Amino acid sequence: MGEAKPKSQSGVWNTVKPFVNGGASGMLATCVIQPIDMVKVRIQLGQGSAVHITKDMLAREGFGAFYKGLSAGLLRQATYTTARLGSFRVLTNKAIEANGGKPLPLLQKAAIGLTAGAIGASIGSPADLALIRMQADATLPLAQRRNYTNAFHALYRITADEGVLALWKGAGPTVVRAMALNMGMLASYDQSVEFFRDSLGLGEISTVVGASAVSGFFASACSLPFDYVKTQIQKMQPDANGKYPYTGSLDCALKTMKSGGPFKFYTGFPVYCVRIAPHVMMTWIFLNQIQKIEKRIGI
């Protein structure tokens, strides 16, 4: 009887550990990437180049402005990345078990990445909406600013003012973007690791850095058009007559294509790519360190 409880506790921990580790690594990475993400959002809102926005923010708002919305960013990682990486690991382990312990083919990994991205984005969409609105708030006229104090205040206000379902405004493009991002990130990362390590014979650090950069590029290229549409939908406000500029994601995409052409969807791509690639890399590095600490202390 005395050994049954530790075994039960161990079983529960082994089940939740991929989710806890995934969320923790994503939150640590976000603390580093948040300033770049803030600049990326303002580029998409049409405030100028990365250099201009950075100088303007430092001069007018101070360094703290780069971390505006950090609470929402951390909440997003605690929901989205926890669910995404946790479900990816669980689904991958189940698939490997069903495959007789053999490595999974690339297409199957990509399919699992698509599924994990959809699960994570569905759960994390409210926090993502809060993050976008908090980051975009300073760009609005004073009379239109929402003045959210933190992520939980933003979620409360959105629910009170617009209804519970408003928390999933833009959830469609959010989910599609997450599916595209995870497919591009996971598939290209595994292939790049094999190429850098096996074909070029690079060491562990060079392999991780190189594969993460390639993975980040393809994740960015696959997901930025959806991210652009998602951002436009989430930050839109009604005009004086109560009419919104877009009726939905498809309407936003068509109007964007008509007014700016296909390259309009890649507004801010360099900054977006610079943000995604380091976040991918640091998430895996933090995750690896967390797993080492857990192994060291025996949990």
Coordinates of C-alpha atoms in Angstrom, one line a residue:
M1 CA 0.0 0.0 0.0
G2 CA 2.9 2.4 0.8
E3 CA 4.3 2.2 -2.7
A4 CA 1.0 2.6 -4.5
K5 CA 0.7 6.4 -3.8
P6 CA 4.1 7.4 -5.2
K7 CA 3.5 5.3 -8.3
S8 CA 0.1 7.0 -8.8
Q9 CA 1.6 10.4 -8.3
S10 CA 4.4 9.5 -10.8
G11 CA 1.8 8.5 -13.3
V12 CA -0.1 11.8 -13.0
W13 CA 3.1 13.8 -13.3
N14 CA 4.3 11.9 -16.3
T15 CA 0.9 12.7 -18.0
V16 CA 1.0 16.4 -17.2
K17 CA 4.8 17.0 -17.5
P18 CA 4.8 17.6 -21.3
F19 CA 2.2 20.3 -20.8
V20 CA 3.9 21.9 -17.8
N21 CA 7.3 21.8 -19.5
G22 CA 6.0 23.2 -22.8
G23 CA 4.2 26.1 -21.1
A24 CA 7.1 27.0 -18.9
S25 CA 9.6 27.0 -21.9
G26 CA 7.3 29.1 -24.0
M27 CA 6.8 31.7 -21.2
L28 CA 10.5 32.0 -20.6
A29 CA 11.1 32.5 -24.3
T30 CA 8.3 35.1 -24.5
C31 CA 10.0 37.2 -21.8
V32 CA 13.0 37.6 -24.1
I33 CA 11.0 38.1 -27.4
Q34 CA 8.2 40.4 -26.2
P35 CA 9.9 43.7 -27.3
I36 CA 10.3 42.3 -30.9
D37 CA 6.7 41.2 -30.9
M38 CA 5.6 44.7 -29.9
V39 CA 7.5 46.2 -32.8
K40 CA 6.1 43.6 -35.2
V41 CA 2.5 44.4 -34.2
R42 CA 3.1 48.2 -34.7
I43 CA 4.6 47.6 -38.1
Q44 CA 1.5 45.7 -39.1
L45 CA -0.6 48.6 -37.9
G46 CA 1.2 50.9 -40.3
Q47 CA 3.4 53.0 -37.9
G48 CA 6.6 52.7 -40.0
S49 CA 9.8 50.7 -40.1
A50 CA 11.3 48.7 -37.2
V51 CA 14.0 51.3 -36.6
H52 CA 11.5 54.2 -36.7
I53 CA 9.1 52.5 -34.3
T54 CA 11.8 51.6 -31.9
K55 CA 13.2 55.1 -31.7
D56 CA 9.7 56.6 -31.4
M57 CA 8.7 54.3 -28.6
L58 CA 11.9 54.9 -26.6
A59 CA 11.5 58.7 -27.0
R60 CA 7.8 58.9 -26.3
E61 CA 6.9 56.0 -24.1
G62 CA 10.1 54.7 -22.6
F63 CA 11.6 51.2 -22.4
G64 CA 8.7 49.9 -20.5
A65 CA 6.4 50.3 -23.5
F66 CA 8.2 47.3 -25.2
Y67 CA 6.8 45.1 -22.5
K68 CA 3.2 46.4 -22.6
G69 CA 1.0 43.4 -22.9
L70 CA 3.6 41.0 -21.3
S71 CA 1.0 39.6 -18.9
A72 CA -1.2 38.7 -21.9
G73 CA 1.8 37.2 -23.7
L74 CA 2.6 35.0 -20.7
L75 CA -1.0 34.0 -20.4
R76 CA -1.0 33.1 -24.1
Q77 CA 2.0 30.9 -23.6
A78 CA 0.5 29.3 -20.5
T79 CA -2.5 28.3 -22.6
Y80 CA -1.5 28.1 -26.2
T81 CA 2.0 26.6 -25.9
T82 CA 1.1 24.4 -22.9
A83 CA -1.6 22.8 -25.0
R84 CA 0.4 22.9 -28.3
L85 CA 3.6 21.3 -27.1
G86 CA 1.9 19.1 -24.6
S87 CA -0.6 17.6 -27.1
F88 CA 2.1 17.3 -29.7
R89 CA 4.3 15.2 -27.4
V90 CA 1.3 13.0 -26.3
L91 CA 0.1 12.5 -29.8
T92 CA 3.6 11.8 -31.1
N93 CA 4.2 9.2 -28.3
K94 CA 0.9 7.5 -29.2
A95 CA 1.8 7.5 -32.9
I96 CA 5.2 6.0 -32.2
E97 CA 3.7 3.3 -30.0
A98 CA 1.2 2.5 -32.8
N99 CA 4.1 2.4 -35.3
G100 CA 5.9 -0.3 -33.3
G101 CA 8.4 2.1 -31.8
K102 CA 9.8 3.2 -35.2
P103 CA 10.4 6.9 -36.1
L104 CA 7.5 8.7 -37.7
P105 CA 7.6 9.7 -41.3
L106 CA 7.7 13.5 -42.1
L107 CA 4.1 13.7 -43.3
Q108 CA 2.8 12.1 -40.1
K109 CA 4.8 14.6 -38.0
A110 CA 3.4 17.4 -40.0
A111 CA -0.1 16.1 -39.5
I112 CA 0.4 15.9 -35.7
G113 CA 1.8 19.4 -35.8
L114 CA -1.3 20.7 -37.6
T115 CA -3.5 19.0 -35.0
A116 CA -1.5 20.3 -32.0
G117 CA -1.5 23.8 -33.4
A118 CA -5.3 23.7 -33.8
I119 CA -5.7 22.5 -30.2
G120 CA -3.4 25.1 -28.8
A121 CA -4.8 28.0 -30.7
S122 CA -8.4 27.1 -29.8
I123 CA -7.5 27.2 -26.1
G124 CA -5.2 30.2 -26.3
S125 CA -7.3 32.5 -28.6
P126 CA -8.8 34.6 -25.8
A127 CA -5.3 35.4 -24.4
D128 CA -4.1 36.2 -27.9
L129 CA -6.9 38.6 -28.4
A130 CA -6.0 40.4 -25.2
L131 CA -2.4 40.5 -26.2
I132 CA -3.1 42.1 -29.6
R133 CA -5.4 44.7 -28.1
M134 CA -3.1 45.7 -25.3
Q135 CA -0.2 46.1 -27.8
A136 CA -2.3 48.1 -30.3
D137 CA -3.9 50.3 -27.6
A138 CA -1.2 53.0 -27.6
T139 CA -1.6 53.5 -31.4
L140 CA -5.3 54.5 -31.1
P141 CA -6.6 58.0 -30.5
L142 CA -7.1 58.8 -26.8
A143 CA -10.8 58.6 -27.0
Q144 CA -10.7 55.1 -28.5
R145 CA -8.2 53.6 -26.1
R146 CA -9.4 50.7 -24.0
N147 CA -6.8 51.2 -21.3
Y148 CA -6.6 47.6 -20.1
T149 CA -4.4 47.3 -17.0
N150 CA -3.4 43.6 -17.5
A151 CA -4.5 40.5 -19.4
F152 CA -7.1 39.5 -16.9
H153 CA -8.6 43.0 -16.9
A154 CA -8.7 42.8 -20.7
L155 CA -10.5 39.5 -20.7
Y156 CA -13.0 40.8 -18.1
R157 CA -13.7 43.9 -20.1
I158 CA -14.1 42.1 -23.4
T159 CA -16.5 39.7 -21.8
A160 CA -18.5 42.4 -20.0
D161 CA -18.6 44.8 -23.0
E162 CA -18.9 42.4 -26.0
G163 CA -20.0 39.1 -24.6
V164 CA -18.2 35.8 -23.9
L165 CA -18.1 34.8 -27.6
A166 CA -16.1 37.9 -28.3
L167 CA -13.1 36.3 -26.6
W168 CA -12.8 34.1 -29.7
K169 CA -13.1 37.0 -32.2
G170 CA -10.6 36.2 -35.0
A171 CA -10.3 32.6 -33.7
G172 CA -10.7 31.2 -37.2
P173 CA -7.6 32.8 -38.6
T174 CA -5.8 32.3 -35.3
V175 CA -6.3 28.5 -35.5
V176 CA -5.4 28.4 -39.2
R177 CA -2.3 30.4 -38.6
A178 CA -1.2 28.1 -35.7
M179 CA -1.7 25.1 -37.9
A180 CA 0.4 26.6 -40.7
L181 CA 3.1 27.7 -38.2
N182 CA 3.4 24.4 -36.5
M183 CA 3.4 22.5 -39.8
G184 CA 6.2 24.7 -41.1
M185 CA 8.1 24.7 -37.9
L186 CA 8.1 21.1 -37.0
A187 CA 8.5 19.6 -40.4
S188 CA 11.4 21.9 -41.5
Y189 CA 13.1 21.6 -38.1
D190 CA 13.3 17.8 -38.1
Q191 CA 14.5 17.8 -41.7
S192 CA 17.1 20.5 -41.0
V193 CA 18.5 18.7 -37.9
E194 CA 19.0 15.6 -40.0
F195 CA 20.7 17.6 -42.7
F196 CA 23.0 19.7 -40.5
R197 CA 23.9 16.8 -38.2
D198 CA 24.1 13.9 -40.5
S199 CA 25.0 15.4 -43.9
L200 CA 27.2 18.3 -42.8
G201 CA 28.4 16.8 -39.6
L202 CA 27.8 19.9 -37.5
G203 CA 28.0 19.9 -33.7
E204 CA 25.0 20.1 -31.4
I205 CA 25.0 23.9 -30.9
S206 CA 25.5 24.6 -34.6
T207 CA 22.8 22.1 -35.5
V208 CA 20.3 23.6 -33.1
V209 CA 21.0 27.2 -34.2
G210 CA 20.9 26.4 -37.9
A211 CA 17.8 24.1 -37.7
S212 CA 16.0 26.7 -35.6
A213 CA 16.7 29.5 -38.1
V214 CA 15.5 27.3 -41.0
S215 CA 12.5 26.3 -39.0
G216 CA 11.7 29.8 -38.0
F217 CA 11.9 31.0 -41.6
F218 CA 9.4 28.4 -42.8
A219 CA 7.2 28.9 -39.8
S220 CA 7.1 32.6 -40.6
A221 CA 6.6 32.2 -44.3
C222 CA 3.7 29.8 -43.8
S223 CA 2.0 31.7 -41.0
L224 CA 2.5 35.5 -41.6
P225 CA -0.4 35.9 -44.1
F226 CA -2.8 34.4 -41.5
D227 CA -1.2 36.4 -38.7
Y228 CA -1.7 39.6 -40.7
V229 CA -5.4 38.9 -41.2
K230 CA -5.8 37.8 -37.6
T231 CA -4.3 41.1 -36.3
Q232 CA -6.5 43.2 -38.6
I233 CA -9.6 41.4 -37.4
Q234 CA -8.8 41.5 -33.7
K235 CA -7.9 45.2 -33.6
M236 CA -10.7 46.6 -35.8
Q237 CA -13.2 49.0 -34.3
P238 CA -16.6 50.1 -35.6
D239 CA -17.0 53.5 -37.3
A240 CA -19.4 56.2 -36.3
N241 CA -22.3 54.2 -37.8
G242 CA -21.3 51.0 -35.9
K243 CA -20.0 49.3 -39.0
Y244 CA -16.8 47.3 -38.9
P245 CA -14.2 47.6 -41.7
Y246 CA -14.3 43.8 -42.4
T247 CA -17.2 41.4 -42.1
G248 CA -14.8 38.5 -41.5
S249 CA -11.4 36.9 -42.3
L250 CA -12.2 36.2 -45.9
D251 CA -13.5 39.8 -46.5
C252 CA -10.3 41.1 -44.8
A253 CA -8.1 38.9 -47.0
L254 CA -9.9 39.9 -50.2
K255 CA -9.8 43.7 -49.4
T256 CA -6.1 43.4 -48.5
M257 CA -5.3 41.6 -51.7
K258 CA -7.3 44.2 -53.7
S259 CA -5.7 47.2 -52.0
G260 CA -2.1 46.1 -51.5
G261 CA -1.5 42.9 -53.5
P262 CA -0.1 39.6 -52.1
F263 CA 3.0 41.2 -50.6
K264 CA 0.8 43.2 -48.3
F265 CA 0.3 40.0 -46.3
Y266 CA 4.0 40.0 -45.7
T267 CA 4.2 43.4 -44.1
G268 CA 6.8 43.2 -41.4
F269 CA 8.2 39.9 -42.5
P270 CA 11.8 40.6 -41.5
V271 CA 10.9 41.5 -37.9
Y272 CA 8.3 38.7 -37.8
C273 CA 10.9 36.2 -39.0
V274 CA 13.5 37.6 -36.5
R275 CA 10.9 37.1 -33.7
I276 CA 9.7 33.6 -34.7
A277 CA 13.1 32.0 -35.2
P278 CA 14.6 33.0 -31.8
H279 CA 11.4 32.1 -30.0
V280 CA 11.5 28.7 -31.6
M281 CA 15.1 28.2 -30.7
M282 CA 14.8 29.5 -27.1
T283 CA 11.7 27.5 -26.5
W284 CA 13.5 24.3 -27.3
I285 CA 16.6 25.4 -25.4
F286 CA 14.6 26.3 -22.3
L287 CA 12.7 23.0 -22.6
N288 CA 15.9 21.1 -22.8
Q289 CA 17.2 22.8 -19.7
I290 CA 14.0 22.2 -17.8
Q291 CA 14.2 18.5 -18.7
K292 CA 17.8 18.3 -17.5
I293 CA 16.9 19.9 -14.1
E294 CA 14.0 17.4 -13.7
K295 CA 16.2 14.5 -14.5
R296 CA 18.8 15.8 -12.1
I297 CA 16.4 16.0 -9.2
G298 CA 14.6 12.8 -10.2
I299 CA 11.2 14.0 -11.3

